[in-house]
């Protein structure tokens, strides 16, 4: 950021605009929350999940902690999307949690983190030059690429393990259908690590597709069963 510009960075929103947008979103969220509480009257567990989600989002973007630029923001986002969001939805319907929530969340969390690492790899050098701390930068490219591959394999191992402990097979086998795409992502990452010319678009789109399709298949399986 250049001195006196009042902007968040090159090509980004002015600070005043970002502040107004943030306050408007906060006011809208507060209004919706009040209506939600008045109409639905959720269980105490739901309140706890809502507070946890708010704190996670707040700490992600607000100084001085600002996890977004610390290399740990990816972990916060993963917890919010793959754990708290389904836990919130489930608690709304039942007023409690069930082990199926965590059995679903852990494999998806692994894929979500792997997706983040794939997204950050193409900008690795630029992020280092601009001193932008991402998870990939904090880990280093070699460790980050290895972790990407481990996370994908871990996701499928967790699915199989969950199935052996009672996770419904009708949700397990559709998720396992994405295994070839997961293997494809691992092969791409290994090829890049070995010096092959990277196909960044294929890597990024493949990472997004792997996570999104897995989420869709699991969600659809529970929806129809």
PDB file of C-alpha atoms in Angstrom:
ATOM      1  CA  UNK A   1       0.000   0.000   0.000  1.00  0.00           C
ATOM      2  CA  UNK A   2       1.313   3.407  -0.884  1.00  0.00           C
ATOM      3  CA  UNK A   3       1.407   6.022   1.821  1.00  0.00           C
ATOM      4  CA  UNK A   4      -1.639   8.277   2.067  1.00  0.00           C
ATOM      5  CA  UNK A   5      -3.617   6.402  -0.565  1.00  0.00           C
ATOM      6  CA  UNK A   6      -6.160   5.160   1.963  1.00  0.00           C
ATOM      7  CA  UNK A   7      -6.561   1.946  -0.021  1.00  0.00           C
ATOM      8  CA  UNK A   8      -6.220  -1.620   1.102  1.00  0.00           C
ATOM      9  CA  UNK A   9      -3.659  -2.325  -1.627  1.00  0.00           C
ATOM     10  CA  UNK A  10      -2.989  -1.941  -5.357  1.00  0.00           C
ATOM     11  CA  UNK A  11      -6.249  -2.291  -7.265  1.00  0.00           C
ATOM     12  CA  UNK A  12      -8.251  -2.847  -4.090  1.00  0.00           C
ATOM     13  CA  UNK A  13     -11.084  -0.987  -2.406  1.00  0.00           C
ATOM     14  CA  UNK A  14     -10.464   2.286  -0.575  1.00  0.00           C
ATOM     15  CA  UNK A  15     -10.510   1.780   3.185  1.00  0.00           C
ATOM     16  CA  UNK A  16     -13.615   3.967   3.620  1.00  0.00           C
ATOM     17  CA  UNK A  17     -15.588   1.922   1.094  1.00  0.00           C
ATOM     18  CA  UNK A  18     -14.459  -1.337   2.683  1.00  0.00           C
ATOM     19  CA  UNK A  19     -15.423  -0.045   6.149  1.00  0.00           C
ATOM     20  CA  UNK A  20     -18.895   1.026   5.009  1.00  0.00           C
ATOM     21  CA  UNK A  21     -19.440  -2.301   3.221  1.00  0.00           C
ATOM     22  CA  UNK A  22     -18.319  -4.207   6.305  1.00  0.00           C
ATOM     23  CA  UNK A  23     -20.627  -2.237   8.624  1.00  0.00           C
ATOM     24  CA  UNK A  24     -23.543  -2.736   6.222  1.00  0.00           C
ATOM     25  CA  UNK A  25     -22.952  -6.500   6.138  1.00  0.00           C
ATOM     26  CA  UNK A  26     -22.658  -6.579   9.941  1.00  0.00           C
ATOM     27  CA  UNK A  27     -25.944  -4.685  10.319  1.00  0.00           C
ATOM     28  CA  UNK A  28     -27.681  -7.016   7.876  1.00  0.00           C
ATOM     29  CA  UNK A  29     -26.335 -10.091   9.675  1.00  0.00           C
ATOM     30  CA  UNK A  30     -27.426  -8.726  13.060  1.00  0.00           C
ATOM     31  CA  UNK A  31     -30.941  -8.029  11.752  1.00  0.00           C
ATOM     32  CA  UNK A  32     -31.267 -11.491  10.233  1.00  0.00           C
ATOM     33  CA  UNK A  33     -29.969 -13.070  13.451  1.00  0.00           C
ATOM     34  CA  UNK A  34     -32.572 -11.254  15.556  1.00  0.00           C
ATOM     35  CA  UNK A  35     -35.386 -12.396  13.263  1.00  0.00           C
ATOM     36  CA  UNK A  36     -33.943 -15.906  13.182  1.00  0.00           C
ATOM     37  CA  UNK A  37     -33.836 -16.137  16.976  1.00  0.00           C
ATOM     38  CA  UNK A  38     -37.343 -14.693  17.355  1.00  0.00           C
ATOM     39  CA  UNK A  39     -38.973 -17.003  14.822  1.00  0.00           C
ATOM     40  CA  UNK A  40     -37.114 -20.285  15.162  1.00  0.00           C
ATOM     41  CA  UNK A  41     -36.039 -20.190  18.836  1.00  0.00           C
ATOM     42  CA  UNK A  42     -32.994 -22.453  18.325  1.00  0.00           C
ATOM     43  CA  UNK A  43     -31.465 -24.732  20.931  1.00  0.00           C
ATOM     44  CA  UNK A  44     -28.590 -23.433  23.140  1.00  0.00           C
ATOM     45  CA  UNK A  45     -26.116 -25.483  21.100  1.00  0.00           C
ATOM     46  CA  UNK A  46     -27.082 -23.526  17.992  1.00  0.00           C
ATOM     47  CA  UNK A  47     -26.244 -20.254  19.749  1.00  0.00           C
ATOM     48  CA  UNK A  48     -22.816 -21.606  20.634  1.00  0.00           C
ATOM     49  CA  UNK A  49     -22.176 -22.573  17.014  1.00  0.00           C
ATOM     50  CA  UNK A  50     -23.358 -19.150  15.810  1.00  0.00           C
ATOM     51  CA  UNK A  51     -21.024 -17.366  18.242  1.00  0.00           C
ATOM     52  CA  UNK A  52     -18.114 -19.601  17.237  1.00  0.00           C
ATOM     53  CA  UNK A  53     -18.768 -18.874  13.564  1.00  0.00           C
ATOM     54  CA  UNK A  54     -18.920 -15.133  14.170  1.00  0.00           C
ATOM     55  CA  UNK A  55     -15.680 -15.147  16.163  1.00  0.00           C
ATOM     56  CA  UNK A  56     -13.941 -17.195  13.490  1.00  0.00           C
ATOM     57  CA  UNK A  57     -15.025 -14.817  10.725  1.00  0.00           C
ATOM     58  CA  UNK A  58     -14.180 -11.785  12.868  1.00  0.00           C
ATOM     59  CA  UNK A  59     -10.678 -12.964  13.752  1.00  0.00           C
ATOM     60  CA  UNK A  60     -10.086 -14.003  10.143  1.00  0.00           C
ATOM     61  CA  UNK A  61     -10.280 -10.480   8.769  1.00  0.00           C
ATOM     62  CA  UNK A  62     -10.046  -7.923  11.581  1.00  0.00           C
ATOM     63  CA  UNK A  63      -6.720  -6.535  12.904  1.00  0.00           C
ATOM     64  CA  UNK A  64      -4.668  -7.012  14.959  1.00  0.00           C
ATOM     65  CA  UNK A  65      -5.031 -10.803  14.732  1.00  0.00           C
ATOM     66  CA  UNK A  66      -6.227 -10.953  11.114  1.00  0.00           C
ATOM     67  CA  UNK A  67      -5.683 -14.650  10.487  1.00  0.00           C
ATOM     68  CA  UNK A  68      -6.175 -14.071   6.751  1.00  0.00           C
ATOM     69  CA  UNK A  69      -2.604 -12.801   6.424  1.00  0.00           C
ATOM     70  CA  UNK A  70      -0.996 -15.056   9.014  1.00  0.00           C
ATOM     71  CA  UNK A  71      -0.950 -18.382   7.203  1.00  0.00           C
ATOM     72  CA  UNK A  72      -3.606 -19.756   9.530  1.00  0.00           C
ATOM     73  CA  UNK A  73      -6.648 -18.219   7.867  1.00  0.00           C
ATOM     74  CA  UNK A  74      -7.041 -21.304   5.699  1.00  0.00           C
ATOM     75  CA  UNK A  75      -7.505 -23.411   8.829  1.00  0.00           C
ATOM     76  CA  UNK A  76     -10.130 -20.998  10.153  1.00  0.00           C
ATOM     77  CA  UNK A  77     -12.049 -21.033   6.873  1.00  0.00           C
ATOM     78  CA  UNK A  78     -11.908 -24.817   6.759  1.00  0.00           C
ATOM     79  CA  UNK A  79     -13.354 -25.124  10.261  1.00  0.00           C
ATOM     80  CA  UNK A  80     -16.101 -22.634   9.433  1.00  0.00           C
ATOM     81  CA  UNK A  81     -17.164 -24.311   6.191  1.00  0.00           C
ATOM     82  CA  UNK A  82     -16.680 -27.992   6.889  1.00  0.00           C
ATOM     83  CA  UNK A  83     -17.426 -28.193  10.623  1.00  0.00           C
ATOM     84  CA  UNK A  84     -19.490 -25.266  11.891  1.00  0.00           C
ATOM     85  CA  UNK A  85     -21.764 -24.870   8.867  1.00  0.00           C
ATOM     86  CA  UNK A  86     -23.029 -28.492   8.829  1.00  0.00           C
ATOM     87  CA  UNK A  87     -23.127 -28.507  12.640  1.00  0.00           C
ATOM     88  CA  UNK A  88     -25.296 -25.393  12.541  1.00  0.00           C
ATOM     89  CA  UNK A  89     -27.686 -26.924  10.012  1.00  0.00           C
ATOM     90  CA  UNK A  90     -27.911 -30.190  11.927  1.00  0.00           C
ATOM     91  CA  UNK A  91     -28.485 -28.481  15.288  1.00  0.00           C
ATOM     92  CA  UNK A  92     -31.316 -26.440  13.772  1.00  0.00           C
ATOM     93  CA  UNK A  93     -33.151 -29.628  12.872  1.00  0.00           C
ATOM     94  CA  UNK A  94     -32.406 -31.736  15.924  1.00  0.00           C
ATOM     95  CA  UNK A  95     -31.162 -29.387  18.657  1.00  0.00           C
ATOM     96  CA  UNK A  96     -28.064 -31.551  19.132  1.00  0.00           C
ATOM     97  CA  UNK A  97     -25.063 -32.945  17.295  1.00  0.00           C
ATOM     98  CA  UNK A  98     -24.362 -36.428  16.007  1.00  0.00           C
ATOM     99  CA  UNK A  99     -21.180 -38.270  15.162  1.00  0.00           C
ATOM    100  CA  UNK A 100     -22.239 -38.232  11.493  1.00  0.00           C
ATOM    101  CA  UNK A 101     -21.413 -34.514  11.455  1.00  0.00           C
ATOM    102  CA  UNK A 102     -17.773 -35.076  12.389  1.00  0.00           C
ATOM    103  CA  UNK A 103     -17.544 -38.200  10.211  1.00  0.00           C
ATOM    104  CA  UNK A 104     -18.568 -36.070   7.259  1.00  0.00           C
ATOM    105  CA  UNK A 105     -16.583 -32.990   8.224  1.00  0.00           C
ATOM    106  CA  UNK A 106     -13.115 -34.489   8.704  1.00  0.00           C
ATOM    107  CA  UNK A 107     -12.739 -35.917   5.156  1.00  0.00           C
ATOM    108  CA  UNK A 108     -14.131 -32.710   3.654  1.00  0.00           C
ATOM    109  CA  UNK A 109     -11.800 -30.608   5.800  1.00  0.00           C
ATOM    110  CA  UNK A 110      -8.809 -32.486   4.410  1.00  0.00           C
ATOM    111  CA  UNK A 111      -9.984 -31.877   0.836  1.00  0.00           C
ATOM    112  CA  UNK A 112     -10.691 -28.215   1.592  1.00  0.00           C
ATOM    113  CA  UNK A 113      -7.181 -27.616   2.919  1.00  0.00           C
ATOM    114  CA  UNK A 114      -5.724 -29.447  -0.084  1.00  0.00           C
ATOM    115  CA  UNK A 115      -7.785 -27.167  -2.332  1.00  0.00           C
ATOM    116  CA  UNK A 116      -6.368 -24.080  -0.614  1.00  0.00           C
ATOM    117  CA  UNK A 117      -2.814 -25.327  -1.110  1.00  0.00           C
ATOM    118  CA  UNK A 118      -3.477 -25.922  -4.809  1.00  0.00           C
ATOM    119  CA  UNK A 119      -4.950 -22.431  -5.129  1.00  0.00           C
ATOM    120  CA  UNK A 120      -1.928 -20.822  -3.469  1.00  0.00           C
ATOM    121  CA  UNK A 121       0.821 -22.654  -5.321  1.00  0.00           C
ATOM    122  CA  UNK A 122       0.623 -20.655  -8.605  1.00  0.00           C
ATOM    123  CA  UNK A 123       1.131 -17.386  -6.657  1.00  0.00           C
ATOM    124  CA  UNK A 124       3.829 -18.761  -4.371  1.00  0.00           C
ATOM    125  CA  UNK A 125       6.700 -16.594  -5.632  1.00  0.00           C
ATOM    126  CA  UNK A 126       4.529 -13.479  -5.896  1.00  0.00           C
ATOM    127  CA  UNK A 127       3.293 -13.997  -2.342  1.00  0.00           C
ATOM    128  CA  UNK A 128       6.857 -14.283  -1.061  1.00  0.00           C
ATOM    129  CA  UNK A 129       7.892 -11.083  -2.848  1.00  0.00           C
ATOM    130  CA  UNK A 130       4.884  -9.196  -1.502  1.00  0.00           C
ATOM    131  CA  UNK A 131       5.430 -10.711   1.963  1.00  0.00           C
ATOM    132  CA  UNK A 132       1.952 -12.212   1.920  1.00  0.00           C
ATOM    133  CA  UNK A 133       1.729 -15.032   4.420  1.00  0.00           C
ATOM    134  CA  UNK A 134      -0.313 -17.919   3.103  1.00  0.00           C
ATOM    135  CA  UNK A 135      -0.318 -21.479   4.325  1.00  0.00           C
ATOM    136  CA  UNK A 136       1.801 -22.503   1.340  1.00  0.00           C
ATOM    137  CA  UNK A 137       4.328 -19.743   2.053  1.00  0.00           C
ATOM    138  CA  UNK A 138       4.478 -20.626   5.734  1.00  0.00           C
ATOM    139  CA  UNK A 139       5.056 -24.302   4.974  1.00  0.00           C
ATOM    140  CA  UNK A 140       7.390 -23.843   2.001  1.00  0.00           C
ATOM    141  CA  UNK A 141       6.596 -25.107  -1.493  1.00  0.00           C
ATOM    142  CA  UNK A 142       7.990 -28.612  -1.026  1.00  0.00           C
ATOM    143  CA  UNK A 143       6.291 -29.303   2.311  1.00  0.00           C
ATOM    144  CA  UNK A 144       3.112 -27.666   1.051  1.00  0.00           C
ATOM    145  CA  UNK A 145       2.963 -29.860  -2.034  1.00  0.00           C
ATOM    146  CA  UNK A 146       3.606 -32.981   0.018  1.00  0.00           C
ATOM    147  CA  UNK A 147       0.909 -31.963   2.489  1.00  0.00           C
ATOM    148  CA  UNK A 148      -1.520 -31.438  -0.395  1.00  0.00           C
ATOM    149  CA  UNK A 149      -1.039 -35.035  -1.489  1.00  0.00           C
ATOM    150  CA  UNK A 150      -1.217 -36.400   2.050  1.00  0.00           C
ATOM    151  CA  UNK A 151      -4.448 -34.519   2.737  1.00  0.00           C
ATOM    152  CA  UNK A 152      -6.157 -35.994  -0.331  1.00  0.00           C
ATOM    153  CA  UNK A 153      -5.148 -39.518   0.590  1.00  0.00           C
ATOM    154  CA  UNK A 154      -6.144 -38.884   4.213  1.00  0.00           C
ATOM    155  CA  UNK A 155      -9.600 -37.769   3.129  1.00  0.00           C
ATOM    156  CA  UNK A 156     -10.372 -41.107   1.464  1.00  0.00           C
ATOM    157  CA  UNK A 157      -8.827 -43.071   4.309  1.00  0.00           C
ATOM    158  CA  UNK A 158     -11.054 -41.189   6.754  1.00  0.00           C
ATOM    159  CA  UNK A 159     -14.105 -42.005   4.637  1.00  0.00           C
ATOM    160  CA  UNK A 160     -13.264 -45.700   4.656  1.00  0.00           C
ATOM    161  CA  UNK A 161     -12.530 -45.592   8.390  1.00  0.00           C
ATOM    162  CA  UNK A 162     -15.820 -43.806   9.050  1.00  0.00           C
ATOM    163  CA  UNK A 163     -17.684 -46.452   7.042  1.00  0.00           C
ATOM    164  CA  UNK A 164     -16.185 -49.144   9.244  1.00  0.00           C
ATOM    165  CA  UNK A 165     -17.554 -47.307  12.299  1.00  0.00           C
ATOM    166  CA  UNK A 166     -21.088 -46.960  11.031  1.00  0.00           C
ATOM    167  CA  UNK A 167     -20.982 -44.135   8.518  1.00  0.00           C
ATOM    168  CA  UNK A 168     -23.735 -44.858   5.966  1.00  0.00           C
ATOM    169  CA  UNK A 169     -22.523 -46.702   2.903  1.00  0.00           C
ATOM    170  CA  UNK A 170     -25.018 -44.780   0.766  1.00  0.00           C
ATOM    171  CA  UNK A 171     -22.938 -41.638   1.458  1.00  0.00           C
ATOM    172  CA  UNK A 172     -19.521 -43.324   1.420  1.00  0.00           C
ATOM    173  CA  UNK A 173     -19.521 -44.897  -2.036  1.00  0.00           C
ATOM    174  CA  UNK A 174     -20.564 -41.723  -3.910  1.00  0.00           C
ATOM    175  CA  UNK A 175     -17.735 -39.810  -2.234  1.00  0.00           C
ATOM    176  CA  UNK A 176     -15.284 -42.561  -3.192  1.00  0.00           C
ATOM    177  CA  UNK A 177     -16.257 -42.053  -6.833  1.00  0.00           C
ATOM    178  CA  UNK A 178     -14.101 -38.909  -6.806  1.00  0.00           C
ATOM    179  CA  UNK A 179     -10.975 -40.953  -6.002  1.00  0.00           C
ATOM    180  CA  UNK A 180      -9.715 -40.885  -9.649  1.00  0.00           C
ATOM    181  CA  UNK A 181      -9.899 -37.083  -9.582  1.00  0.00           C
ATOM    182  CA  UNK A 182      -8.017 -37.084  -6.292  1.00  0.00           C
ATOM    183  CA  UNK A 183      -5.316 -39.326  -7.763  1.00  0.00           C
ATOM    184  CA  UNK A 184      -5.148 -37.029 -10.792  1.00  0.00           C
ATOM    185  CA  UNK A 185      -4.518 -34.055  -8.483  1.00  0.00           C
ATOM    186  CA  UNK A 186      -1.755 -35.930  -6.677  1.00  0.00           C
ATOM    187  CA  UNK A 187      -0.098 -36.897  -9.984  1.00  0.00           C
ATOM    188  CA  UNK A 188      -0.231 -33.297 -11.174  1.00  0.00           C
ATOM    189  CA  UNK A 189       1.358 -32.051  -7.958  1.00  0.00           C
ATOM    190  CA  UNK A 190       4.089 -34.684  -8.155  1.00  0.00           C
ATOM    191  CA  UNK A 191       4.824 -33.739 -11.756  1.00  0.00           C
ATOM    192  CA  UNK A 192       5.146 -30.070 -10.820  1.00  0.00           C
ATOM    193  CA  UNK A 193       7.440 -30.988  -7.911  1.00  0.00           C
ATOM    194  CA  UNK A 194       9.623 -32.961 -10.320  1.00  0.00           C
ATOM    195  CA  UNK A 195      10.024 -29.979 -12.636  1.00  0.00           C
ATOM    196  CA  UNK A 196       7.348 -30.573 -15.282  1.00  0.00           C
ATOM    197  CA  UNK A 197       5.853 -27.403 -16.745  1.00  0.00           C
ATOM    198  CA  UNK A 198       2.807 -26.674 -14.581  1.00  0.00           C
ATOM    199  CA  UNK A 199      -0.724 -26.413 -15.944  1.00  0.00           C
ATOM    200  CA  UNK A 200      -2.020 -24.035 -13.312  1.00  0.00           C
ATOM    201  CA  UNK A 201      -5.579 -23.785 -14.629  1.00  0.00           C
ATOM    202  CA  UNK A 202      -6.004 -27.544 -14.645  1.00  0.00           C
ATOM    203  CA  UNK A 203      -4.558 -27.804 -11.131  1.00  0.00           C
ATOM    204  CA  UNK A 204      -6.802 -25.097  -9.701  1.00  0.00           C
ATOM    205  CA  UNK A 205      -9.977 -26.221 -11.485  1.00  0.00           C
ATOM    206  CA  UNK A 206      -9.261 -29.828 -10.516  1.00  0.00           C
ATOM    207  CA  UNK A 207      -8.855 -28.850  -6.853  1.00  0.00           C
ATOM    208  CA  UNK A 208     -12.133 -26.944  -6.873  1.00  0.00           C
ATOM    209  CA  UNK A 209     -13.914 -29.778  -8.665  1.00  0.00           C
ATOM    210  CA  UNK A 210     -12.590 -32.413  -6.258  1.00  0.00           C
ATOM    211  CA  UNK A 211     -13.903 -30.618  -3.187  1.00  0.00           C
ATOM    212  CA  UNK A 212     -17.147 -29.369  -4.740  1.00  0.00           C
ATOM    213  CA  UNK A 213     -18.160 -32.659  -6.342  1.00  0.00           C
ATOM    214  CA  UNK A 214     -17.415 -34.590  -3.154  1.00  0.00           C
ATOM    215  CA  UNK A 215     -19.555 -32.172  -1.130  1.00  0.00           C
ATOM    216  CA  UNK A 216     -22.356 -32.414  -3.679  1.00  0.00           C
ATOM    217  CA  UNK A 217     -22.341 -36.216  -3.805  1.00  0.00           C
ATOM    218  CA  UNK A 218     -22.403 -36.592  -0.027  1.00  0.00           C
ATOM    219  CA  UNK A 219     -25.110 -33.937   0.360  1.00  0.00           C
ATOM    220  CA  UNK A 220     -27.247 -35.473  -2.386  1.00  0.00           C
ATOM    221  CA  UNK A 221     -26.835 -38.946  -0.876  1.00  0.00           C
ATOM    222  CA  UNK A 222     -28.167 -37.759   2.486  1.00  0.00           C
ATOM    223  CA  UNK A 223     -30.910 -35.786   0.770  1.00  0.00           C
ATOM    224  CA  UNK A 224     -32.416 -38.790  -1.003  1.00  0.00           C
ATOM    225  CA  UNK A 225     -31.953 -41.309   1.810  1.00  0.00           C
TER     226      UNK A 225
END
